[in-house]
PDB file of C-alpha atoms in Angstrom:
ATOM      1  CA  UNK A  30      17.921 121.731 -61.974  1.00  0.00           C
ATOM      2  CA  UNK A  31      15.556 118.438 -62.029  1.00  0.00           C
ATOM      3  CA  UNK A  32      13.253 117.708 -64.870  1.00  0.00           C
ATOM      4  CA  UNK A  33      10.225 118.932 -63.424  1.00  0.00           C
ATOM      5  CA  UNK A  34      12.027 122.527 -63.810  1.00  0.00           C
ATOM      6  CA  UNK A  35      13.617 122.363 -66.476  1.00  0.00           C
ATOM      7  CA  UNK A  36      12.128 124.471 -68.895  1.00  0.00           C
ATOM      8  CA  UNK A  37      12.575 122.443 -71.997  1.00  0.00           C
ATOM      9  CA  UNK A  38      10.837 119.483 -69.816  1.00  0.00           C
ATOM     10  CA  UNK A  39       7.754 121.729 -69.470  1.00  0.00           C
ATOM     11  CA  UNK A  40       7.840 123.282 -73.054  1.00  0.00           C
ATOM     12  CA  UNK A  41       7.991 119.342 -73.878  1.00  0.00           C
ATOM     13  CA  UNK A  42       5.391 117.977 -72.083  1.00  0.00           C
ATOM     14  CA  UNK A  43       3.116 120.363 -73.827  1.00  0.00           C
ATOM     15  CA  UNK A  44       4.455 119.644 -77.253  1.00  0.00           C
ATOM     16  CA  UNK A  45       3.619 115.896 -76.291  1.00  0.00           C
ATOM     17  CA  UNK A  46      -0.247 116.607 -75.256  1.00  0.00           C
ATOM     18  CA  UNK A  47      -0.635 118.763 -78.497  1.00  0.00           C
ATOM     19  CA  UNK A  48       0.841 115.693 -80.540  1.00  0.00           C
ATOM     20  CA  UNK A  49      -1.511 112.913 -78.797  1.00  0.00           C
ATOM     21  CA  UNK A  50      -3.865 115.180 -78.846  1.00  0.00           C
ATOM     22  CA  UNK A  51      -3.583 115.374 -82.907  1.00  0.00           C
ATOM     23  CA  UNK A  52      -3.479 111.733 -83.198  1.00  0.00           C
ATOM     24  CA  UNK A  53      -6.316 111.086 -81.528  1.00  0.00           C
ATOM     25  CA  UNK A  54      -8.392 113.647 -83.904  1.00  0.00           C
ATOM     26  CA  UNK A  55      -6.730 112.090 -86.711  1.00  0.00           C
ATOM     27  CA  UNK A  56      -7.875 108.349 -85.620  1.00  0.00           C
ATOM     28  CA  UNK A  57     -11.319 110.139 -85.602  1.00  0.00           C
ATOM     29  CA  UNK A  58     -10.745 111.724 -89.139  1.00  0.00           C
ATOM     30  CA  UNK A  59     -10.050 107.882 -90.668  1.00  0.00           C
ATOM     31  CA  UNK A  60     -13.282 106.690 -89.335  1.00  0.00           C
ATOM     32  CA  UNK A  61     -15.150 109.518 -90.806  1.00  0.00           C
ATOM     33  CA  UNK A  62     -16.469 108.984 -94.413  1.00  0.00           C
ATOM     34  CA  UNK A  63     -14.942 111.303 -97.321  1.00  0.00           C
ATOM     35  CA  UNK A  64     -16.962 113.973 -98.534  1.00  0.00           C
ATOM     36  CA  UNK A  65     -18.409 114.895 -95.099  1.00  0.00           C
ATOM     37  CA  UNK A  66     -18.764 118.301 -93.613  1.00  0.00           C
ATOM     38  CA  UNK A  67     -17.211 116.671 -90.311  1.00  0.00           C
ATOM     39  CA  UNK A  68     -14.466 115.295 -92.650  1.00  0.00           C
ATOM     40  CA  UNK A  69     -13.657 118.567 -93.458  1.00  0.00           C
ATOM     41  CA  UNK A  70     -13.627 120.256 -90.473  1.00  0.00           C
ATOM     42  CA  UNK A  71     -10.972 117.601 -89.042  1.00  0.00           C
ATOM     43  CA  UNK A  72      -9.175 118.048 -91.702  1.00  0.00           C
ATOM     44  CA  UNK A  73      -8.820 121.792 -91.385  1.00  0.00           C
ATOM     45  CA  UNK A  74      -7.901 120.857 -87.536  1.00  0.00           C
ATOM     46  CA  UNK A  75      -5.507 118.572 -88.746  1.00  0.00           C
ATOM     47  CA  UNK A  76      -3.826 121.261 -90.765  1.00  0.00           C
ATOM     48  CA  UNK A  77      -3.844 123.697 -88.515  1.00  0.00           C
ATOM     49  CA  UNK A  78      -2.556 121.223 -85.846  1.00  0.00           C
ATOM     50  CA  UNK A  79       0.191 120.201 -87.423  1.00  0.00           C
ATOM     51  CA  UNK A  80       1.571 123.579 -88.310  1.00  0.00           C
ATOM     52  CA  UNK A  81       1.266 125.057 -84.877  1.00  0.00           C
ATOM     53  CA  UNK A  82       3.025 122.244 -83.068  1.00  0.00           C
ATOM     54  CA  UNK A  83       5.601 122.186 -86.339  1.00  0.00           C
ATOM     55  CA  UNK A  84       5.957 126.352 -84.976  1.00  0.00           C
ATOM     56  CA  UNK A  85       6.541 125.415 -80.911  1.00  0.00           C
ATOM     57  CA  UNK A  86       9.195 122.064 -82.128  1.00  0.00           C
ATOM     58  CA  UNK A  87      11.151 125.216 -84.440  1.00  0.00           C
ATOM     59  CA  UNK A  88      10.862 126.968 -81.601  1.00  0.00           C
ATOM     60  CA  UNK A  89      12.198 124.656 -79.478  1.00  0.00           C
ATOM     61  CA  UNK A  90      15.212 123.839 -81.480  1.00  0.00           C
ATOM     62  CA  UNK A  91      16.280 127.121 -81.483  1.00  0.00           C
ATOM     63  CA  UNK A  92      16.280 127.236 -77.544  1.00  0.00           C
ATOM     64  CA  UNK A  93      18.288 123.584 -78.246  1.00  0.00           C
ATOM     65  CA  UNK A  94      20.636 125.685 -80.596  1.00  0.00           C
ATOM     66  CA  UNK A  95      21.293 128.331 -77.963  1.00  0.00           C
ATOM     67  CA  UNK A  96      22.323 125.609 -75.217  1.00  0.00           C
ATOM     68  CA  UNK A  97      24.497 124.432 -77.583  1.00  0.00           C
ATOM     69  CA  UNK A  98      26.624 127.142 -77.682  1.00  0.00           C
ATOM     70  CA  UNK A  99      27.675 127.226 -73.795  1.00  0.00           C
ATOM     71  CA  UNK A 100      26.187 123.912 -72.206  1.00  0.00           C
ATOM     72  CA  UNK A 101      27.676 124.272 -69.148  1.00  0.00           C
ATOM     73  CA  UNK A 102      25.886 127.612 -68.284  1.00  0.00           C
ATOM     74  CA  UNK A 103      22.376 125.753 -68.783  1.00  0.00           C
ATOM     75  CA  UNK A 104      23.779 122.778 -66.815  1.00  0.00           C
ATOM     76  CA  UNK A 105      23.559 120.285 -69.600  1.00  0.00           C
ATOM     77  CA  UNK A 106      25.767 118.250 -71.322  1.00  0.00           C
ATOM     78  CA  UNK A 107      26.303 116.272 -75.009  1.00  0.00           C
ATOM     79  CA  UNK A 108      24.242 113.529 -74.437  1.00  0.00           C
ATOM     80  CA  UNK A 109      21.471 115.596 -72.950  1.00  0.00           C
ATOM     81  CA  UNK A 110      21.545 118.206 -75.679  1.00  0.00           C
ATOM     82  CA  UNK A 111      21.367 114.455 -78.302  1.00  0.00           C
ATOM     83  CA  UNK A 112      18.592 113.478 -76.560  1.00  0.00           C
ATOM     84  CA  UNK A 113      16.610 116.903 -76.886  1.00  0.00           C
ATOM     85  CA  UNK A 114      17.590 116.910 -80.304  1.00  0.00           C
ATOM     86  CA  UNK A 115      16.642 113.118 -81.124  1.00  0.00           C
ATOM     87  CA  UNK A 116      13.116 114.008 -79.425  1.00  0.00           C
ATOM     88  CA  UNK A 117      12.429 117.235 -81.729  1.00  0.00           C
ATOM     89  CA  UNK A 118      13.601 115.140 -84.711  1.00  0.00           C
ATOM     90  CA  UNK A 119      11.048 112.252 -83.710  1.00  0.00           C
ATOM     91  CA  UNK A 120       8.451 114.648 -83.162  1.00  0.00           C
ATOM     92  CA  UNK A 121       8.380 116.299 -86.257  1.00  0.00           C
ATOM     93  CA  UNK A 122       8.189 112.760 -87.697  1.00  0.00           C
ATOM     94  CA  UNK A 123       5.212 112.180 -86.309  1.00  0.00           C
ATOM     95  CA  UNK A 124       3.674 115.680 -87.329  1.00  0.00           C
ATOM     96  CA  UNK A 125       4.830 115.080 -91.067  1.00  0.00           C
ATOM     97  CA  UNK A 126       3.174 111.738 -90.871  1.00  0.00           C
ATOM     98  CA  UNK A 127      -0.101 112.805 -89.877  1.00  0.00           C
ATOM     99  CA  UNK A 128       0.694 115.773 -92.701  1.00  0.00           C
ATOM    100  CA  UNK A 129       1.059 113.209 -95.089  1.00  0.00           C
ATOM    101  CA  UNK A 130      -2.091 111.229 -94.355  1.00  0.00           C
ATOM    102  CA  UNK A 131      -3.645 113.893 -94.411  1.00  0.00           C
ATOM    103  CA  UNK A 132      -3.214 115.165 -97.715  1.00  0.00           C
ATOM    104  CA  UNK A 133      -3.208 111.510 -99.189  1.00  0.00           C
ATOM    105  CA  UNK A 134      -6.421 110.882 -98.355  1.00  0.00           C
ATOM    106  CA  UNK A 135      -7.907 114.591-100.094  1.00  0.00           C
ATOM    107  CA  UNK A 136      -6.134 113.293-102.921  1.00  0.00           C
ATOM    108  CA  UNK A 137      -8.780 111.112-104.634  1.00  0.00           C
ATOM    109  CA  UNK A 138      -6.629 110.175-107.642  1.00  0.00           C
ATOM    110  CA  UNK A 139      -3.916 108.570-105.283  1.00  0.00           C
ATOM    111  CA  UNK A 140      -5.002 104.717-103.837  1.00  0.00           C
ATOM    112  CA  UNK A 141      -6.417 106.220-100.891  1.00  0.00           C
ATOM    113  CA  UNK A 142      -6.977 102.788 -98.852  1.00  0.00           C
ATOM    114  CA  UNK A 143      -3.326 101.265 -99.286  1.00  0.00           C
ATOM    115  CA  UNK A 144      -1.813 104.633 -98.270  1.00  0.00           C
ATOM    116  CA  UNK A 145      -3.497 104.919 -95.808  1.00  0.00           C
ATOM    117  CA  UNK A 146      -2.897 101.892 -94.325  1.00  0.00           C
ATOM    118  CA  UNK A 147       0.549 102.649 -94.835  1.00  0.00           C
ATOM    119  CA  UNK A 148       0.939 106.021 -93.444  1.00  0.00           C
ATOM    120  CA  UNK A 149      -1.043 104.307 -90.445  1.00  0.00           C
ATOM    121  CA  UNK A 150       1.327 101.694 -89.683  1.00  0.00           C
ATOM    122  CA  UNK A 151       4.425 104.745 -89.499  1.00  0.00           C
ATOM    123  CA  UNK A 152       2.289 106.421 -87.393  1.00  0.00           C
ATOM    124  CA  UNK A 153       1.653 103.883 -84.982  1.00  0.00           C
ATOM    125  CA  UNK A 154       5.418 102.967 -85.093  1.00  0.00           C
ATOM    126  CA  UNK A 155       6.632 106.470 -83.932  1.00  0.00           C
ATOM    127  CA  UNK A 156       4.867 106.708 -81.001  1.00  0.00           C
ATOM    128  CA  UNK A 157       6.090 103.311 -80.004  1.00  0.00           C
ATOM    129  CA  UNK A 158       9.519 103.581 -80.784  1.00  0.00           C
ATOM    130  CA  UNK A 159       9.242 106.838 -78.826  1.00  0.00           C
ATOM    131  CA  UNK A 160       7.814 105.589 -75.826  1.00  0.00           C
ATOM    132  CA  UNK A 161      10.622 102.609 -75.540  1.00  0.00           C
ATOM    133  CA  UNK A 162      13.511 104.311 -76.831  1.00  0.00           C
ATOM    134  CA  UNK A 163      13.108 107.277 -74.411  1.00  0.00           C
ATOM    135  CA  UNK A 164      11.486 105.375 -71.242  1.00  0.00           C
ATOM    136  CA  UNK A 165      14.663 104.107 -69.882  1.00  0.00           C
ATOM    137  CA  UNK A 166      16.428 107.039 -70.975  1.00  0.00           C
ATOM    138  CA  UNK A 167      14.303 109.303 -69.313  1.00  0.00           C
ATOM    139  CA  UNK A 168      14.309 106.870 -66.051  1.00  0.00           C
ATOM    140  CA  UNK A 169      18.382 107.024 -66.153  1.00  0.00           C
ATOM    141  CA  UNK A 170      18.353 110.798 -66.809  1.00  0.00           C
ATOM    142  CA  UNK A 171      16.562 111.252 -63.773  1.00  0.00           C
ATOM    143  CA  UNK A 172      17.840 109.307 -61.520  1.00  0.00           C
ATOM    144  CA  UNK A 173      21.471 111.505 -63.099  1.00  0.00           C
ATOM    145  CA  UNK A 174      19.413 114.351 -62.480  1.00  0.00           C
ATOM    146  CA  UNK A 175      18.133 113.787 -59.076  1.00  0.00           C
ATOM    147  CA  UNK A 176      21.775 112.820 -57.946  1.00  0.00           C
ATOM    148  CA  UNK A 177      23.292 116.131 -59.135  1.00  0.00           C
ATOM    149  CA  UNK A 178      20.455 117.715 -57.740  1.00  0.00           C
ATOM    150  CA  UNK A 179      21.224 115.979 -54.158  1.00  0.00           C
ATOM    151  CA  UNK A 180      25.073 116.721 -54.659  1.00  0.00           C
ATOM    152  CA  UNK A 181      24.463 120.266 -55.578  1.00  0.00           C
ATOM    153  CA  UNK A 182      22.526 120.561 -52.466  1.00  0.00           C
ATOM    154  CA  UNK A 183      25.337 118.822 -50.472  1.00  0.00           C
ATOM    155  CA  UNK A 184      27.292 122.108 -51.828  1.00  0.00           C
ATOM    156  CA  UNK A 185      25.159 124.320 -51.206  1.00  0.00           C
ATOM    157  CA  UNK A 186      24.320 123.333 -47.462  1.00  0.00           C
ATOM    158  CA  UNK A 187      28.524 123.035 -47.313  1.00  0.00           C
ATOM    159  CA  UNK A 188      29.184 126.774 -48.253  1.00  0.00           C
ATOM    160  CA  UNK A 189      26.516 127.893 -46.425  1.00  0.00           C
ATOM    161  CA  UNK A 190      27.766 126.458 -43.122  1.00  0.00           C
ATOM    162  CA  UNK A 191      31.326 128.143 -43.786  1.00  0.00           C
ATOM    163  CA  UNK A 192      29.340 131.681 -44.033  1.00  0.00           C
ATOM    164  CA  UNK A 193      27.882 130.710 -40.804  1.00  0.00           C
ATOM    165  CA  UNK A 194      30.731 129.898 -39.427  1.00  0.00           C
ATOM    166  CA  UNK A 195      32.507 133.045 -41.039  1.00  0.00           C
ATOM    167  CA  UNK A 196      29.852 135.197 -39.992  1.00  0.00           C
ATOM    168  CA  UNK A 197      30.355 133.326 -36.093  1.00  0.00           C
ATOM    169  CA  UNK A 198      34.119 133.934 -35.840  1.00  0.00           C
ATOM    170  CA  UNK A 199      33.408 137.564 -36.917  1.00  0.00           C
ATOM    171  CA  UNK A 200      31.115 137.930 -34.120  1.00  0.00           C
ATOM    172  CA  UNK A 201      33.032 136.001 -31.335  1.00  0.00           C
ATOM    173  CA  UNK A 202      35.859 138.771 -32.802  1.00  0.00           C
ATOM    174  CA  UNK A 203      33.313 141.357 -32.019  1.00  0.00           C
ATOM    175  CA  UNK A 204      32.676 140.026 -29.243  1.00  0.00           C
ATOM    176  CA  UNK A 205      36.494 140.106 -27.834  1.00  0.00           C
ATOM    177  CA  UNK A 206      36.347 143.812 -28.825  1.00  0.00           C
ATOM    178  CA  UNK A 207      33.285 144.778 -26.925  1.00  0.00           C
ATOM    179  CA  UNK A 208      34.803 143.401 -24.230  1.00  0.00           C
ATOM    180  CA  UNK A 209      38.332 144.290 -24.514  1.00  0.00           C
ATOM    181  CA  UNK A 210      36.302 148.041 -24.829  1.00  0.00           C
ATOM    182  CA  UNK A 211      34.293 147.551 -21.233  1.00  0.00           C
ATOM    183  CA  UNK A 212      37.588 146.339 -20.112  1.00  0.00           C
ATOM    184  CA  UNK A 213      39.025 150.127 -20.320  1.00  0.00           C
ATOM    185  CA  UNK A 214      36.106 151.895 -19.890  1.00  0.00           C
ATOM    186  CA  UNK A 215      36.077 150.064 -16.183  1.00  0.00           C
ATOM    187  CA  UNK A 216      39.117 150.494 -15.697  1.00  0.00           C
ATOM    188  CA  UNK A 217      39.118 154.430 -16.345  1.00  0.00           C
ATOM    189  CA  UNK A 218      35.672 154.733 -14.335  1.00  0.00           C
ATOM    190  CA  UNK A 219      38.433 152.931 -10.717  1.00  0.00           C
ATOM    191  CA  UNK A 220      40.639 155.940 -11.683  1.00  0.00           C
ATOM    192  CA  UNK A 221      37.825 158.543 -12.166  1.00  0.00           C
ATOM    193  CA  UNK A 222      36.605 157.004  -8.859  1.00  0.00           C
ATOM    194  CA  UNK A 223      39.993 157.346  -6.956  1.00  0.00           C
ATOM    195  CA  UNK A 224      40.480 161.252  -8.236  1.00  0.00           C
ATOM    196  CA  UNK A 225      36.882 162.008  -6.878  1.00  0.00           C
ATOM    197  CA  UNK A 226      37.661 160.693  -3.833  1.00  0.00           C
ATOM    198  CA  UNK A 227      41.069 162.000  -3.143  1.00  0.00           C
ATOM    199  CA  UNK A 228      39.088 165.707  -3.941  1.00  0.00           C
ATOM    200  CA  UNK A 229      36.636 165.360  -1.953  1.00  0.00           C
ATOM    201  CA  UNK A 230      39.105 164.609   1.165  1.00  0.00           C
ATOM    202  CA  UNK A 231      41.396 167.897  -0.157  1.00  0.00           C
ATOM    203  CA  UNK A 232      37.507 170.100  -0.080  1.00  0.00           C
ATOM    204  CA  UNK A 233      36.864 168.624   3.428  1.00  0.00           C
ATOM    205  CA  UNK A 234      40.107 169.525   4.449  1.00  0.00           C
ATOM    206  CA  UNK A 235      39.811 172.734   3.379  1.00  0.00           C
ATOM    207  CA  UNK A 236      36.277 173.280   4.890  1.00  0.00           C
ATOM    208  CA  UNK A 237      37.799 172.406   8.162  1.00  0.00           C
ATOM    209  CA  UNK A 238      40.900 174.702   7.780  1.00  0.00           C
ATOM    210  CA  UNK A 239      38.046 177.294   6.953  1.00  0.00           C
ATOM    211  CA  UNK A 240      35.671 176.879   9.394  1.00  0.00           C
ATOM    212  CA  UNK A 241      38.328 176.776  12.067  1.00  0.00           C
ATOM    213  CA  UNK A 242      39.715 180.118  10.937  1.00  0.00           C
ATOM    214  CA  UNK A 243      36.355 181.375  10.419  1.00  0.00           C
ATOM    215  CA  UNK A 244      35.491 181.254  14.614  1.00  0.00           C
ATOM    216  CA  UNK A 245      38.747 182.819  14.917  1.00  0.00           C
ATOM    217  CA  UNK A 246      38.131 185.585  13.003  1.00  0.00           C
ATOM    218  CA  UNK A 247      35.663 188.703  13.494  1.00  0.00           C
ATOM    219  CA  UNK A 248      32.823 189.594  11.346  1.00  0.00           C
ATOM    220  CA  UNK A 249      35.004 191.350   8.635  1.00  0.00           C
ATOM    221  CA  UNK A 250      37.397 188.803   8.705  1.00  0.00           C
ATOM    222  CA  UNK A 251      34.276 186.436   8.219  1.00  0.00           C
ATOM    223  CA  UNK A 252      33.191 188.438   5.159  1.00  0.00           C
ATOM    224  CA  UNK A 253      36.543 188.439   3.880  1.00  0.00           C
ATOM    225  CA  UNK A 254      37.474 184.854   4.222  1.00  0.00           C
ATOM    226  CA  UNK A 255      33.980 183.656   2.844  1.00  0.00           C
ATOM    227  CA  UNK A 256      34.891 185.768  -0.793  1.00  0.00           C
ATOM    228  CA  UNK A 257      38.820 184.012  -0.477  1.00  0.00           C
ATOM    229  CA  UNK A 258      36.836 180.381  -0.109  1.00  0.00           C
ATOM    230  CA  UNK A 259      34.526 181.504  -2.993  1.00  0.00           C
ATOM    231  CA  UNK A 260      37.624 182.137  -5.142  1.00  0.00           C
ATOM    232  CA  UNK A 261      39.240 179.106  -4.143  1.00  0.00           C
ATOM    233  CA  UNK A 262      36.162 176.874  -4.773  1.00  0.00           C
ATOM    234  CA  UNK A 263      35.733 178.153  -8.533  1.00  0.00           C
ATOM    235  CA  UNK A 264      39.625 177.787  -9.026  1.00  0.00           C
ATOM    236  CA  UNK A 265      39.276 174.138  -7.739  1.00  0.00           C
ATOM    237  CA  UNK A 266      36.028 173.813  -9.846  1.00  0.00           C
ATOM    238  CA  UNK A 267      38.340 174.715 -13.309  1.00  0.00           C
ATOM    239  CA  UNK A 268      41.077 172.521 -12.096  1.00  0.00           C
ATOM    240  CA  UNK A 269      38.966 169.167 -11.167  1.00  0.00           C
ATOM    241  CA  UNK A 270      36.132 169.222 -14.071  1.00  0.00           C
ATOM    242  CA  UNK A 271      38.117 171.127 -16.620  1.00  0.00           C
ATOM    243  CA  UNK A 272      41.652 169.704 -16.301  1.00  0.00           C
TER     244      UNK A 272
END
């Protein structure tokens, strides 16, 4: 499966938006005045930010802590399932950072300026250590990914040429019986052929016999002998077509 569909890979990309997206309000917050109504209302975002992406990273690490029990049926391995694990963990950093700033600078007996100049500076760290420690990572895991992907496909493309090829030899051995079939059924048609004949030279040597015996004969004798070929031709009937 390549990154683009993994699910964790999508789930994560929309973690990430939600997190620059709260660090860009909170930039906003620090340039607003204390005291404002605007103040307050990015700080109430803030909150609320930070606990719903805090809810989708939980939920996320319990998706990590189900892959953990069978990798190999997800198609991952140890240092992928570190590497999911090390981004959650770096995540929530940056969530309980902006948390922290947060509720530093409501609290107007703590030295609001030095911490937040302090909780600033971890802020801005996270996101940078993020973005190098994970951009060659990411860059190697793909290029891993893509490659499995490719060799996956190699295997793929491999078994399904064997079913064709199954699936050929089955038909060139149906095939072989078809014609093995039209073979016999020829071959009884010649015979079928050679009986019909051979009757039809017995009935025309009968007819002969008959009519030659019928200008010897009188009228009565005619009668008689055209019942006796009656007979015969329904006894020869039963024995050709139902024998």
């Amino acid at each position: 499966m390549s990154l683009a569909q993994d699910p964790f890979y999508i789930v994560k990309e929309e973690i990430q938006e939600s997190i620059d997206k709260l660090q860009s309000t909170f930039h906003q917050w620090e340039r607003i005045p204390s005291n404002t109504g605007e103040r307050v209302q990015l700080t109430k975002e803030l909150v609320s930010g930070c606990e719903s992406i805090e809810w989708q990273v939980d939920e996320l690490d319990k998706a990590i802590a189900v892959a953990v029990r069978d990798p190999s049926w997800y198609g991952i391995d140890e240092v992928e399932l570190d590497k999911r694990r090390r981004w959650t963990s770096n995540a929530r950093n940056q969530i309980s950072t902006v948390r922290k700033a947060v509720a530093v600078g409501n609290d107007q007996s703590n030295p609001v300026g030095t911490s937040l100049s302090g909780m600033r500076q971890e802020l801005m760290r996270l996101p940078n250590n993020h973005t190098t420690q994970y951009a060659t990572s990411d860059n190697d895991d793909f290029i891993t990914s893509e490659s499995d992907r490719q060799l996956l496909l190699i295997k793929q493309q491999d078994e399904e040429l064997d079913e064709l090829s199954a699936s050929v030899e089955r038909i060139g051995g149906v095939g072989l019986t078809i014609h093995d079939e039209l073979i016999g059924q020829e071959k009884i048609l010649d015979e079928l052929n050679l009986e019909m004949d051979s009757t039809a030279n017995k009935l025309d040597f009968v007819q002969k016999k008959v009519a030659l015996v019928m200008k010897k004969a009188g009228a009565k004798g005619q009668i008689m002998m055209i019942l006796f070929l009656v007979v015969l031709f329904i006894v020869l009937f039963v024995l050709v077509f139902f024998t």
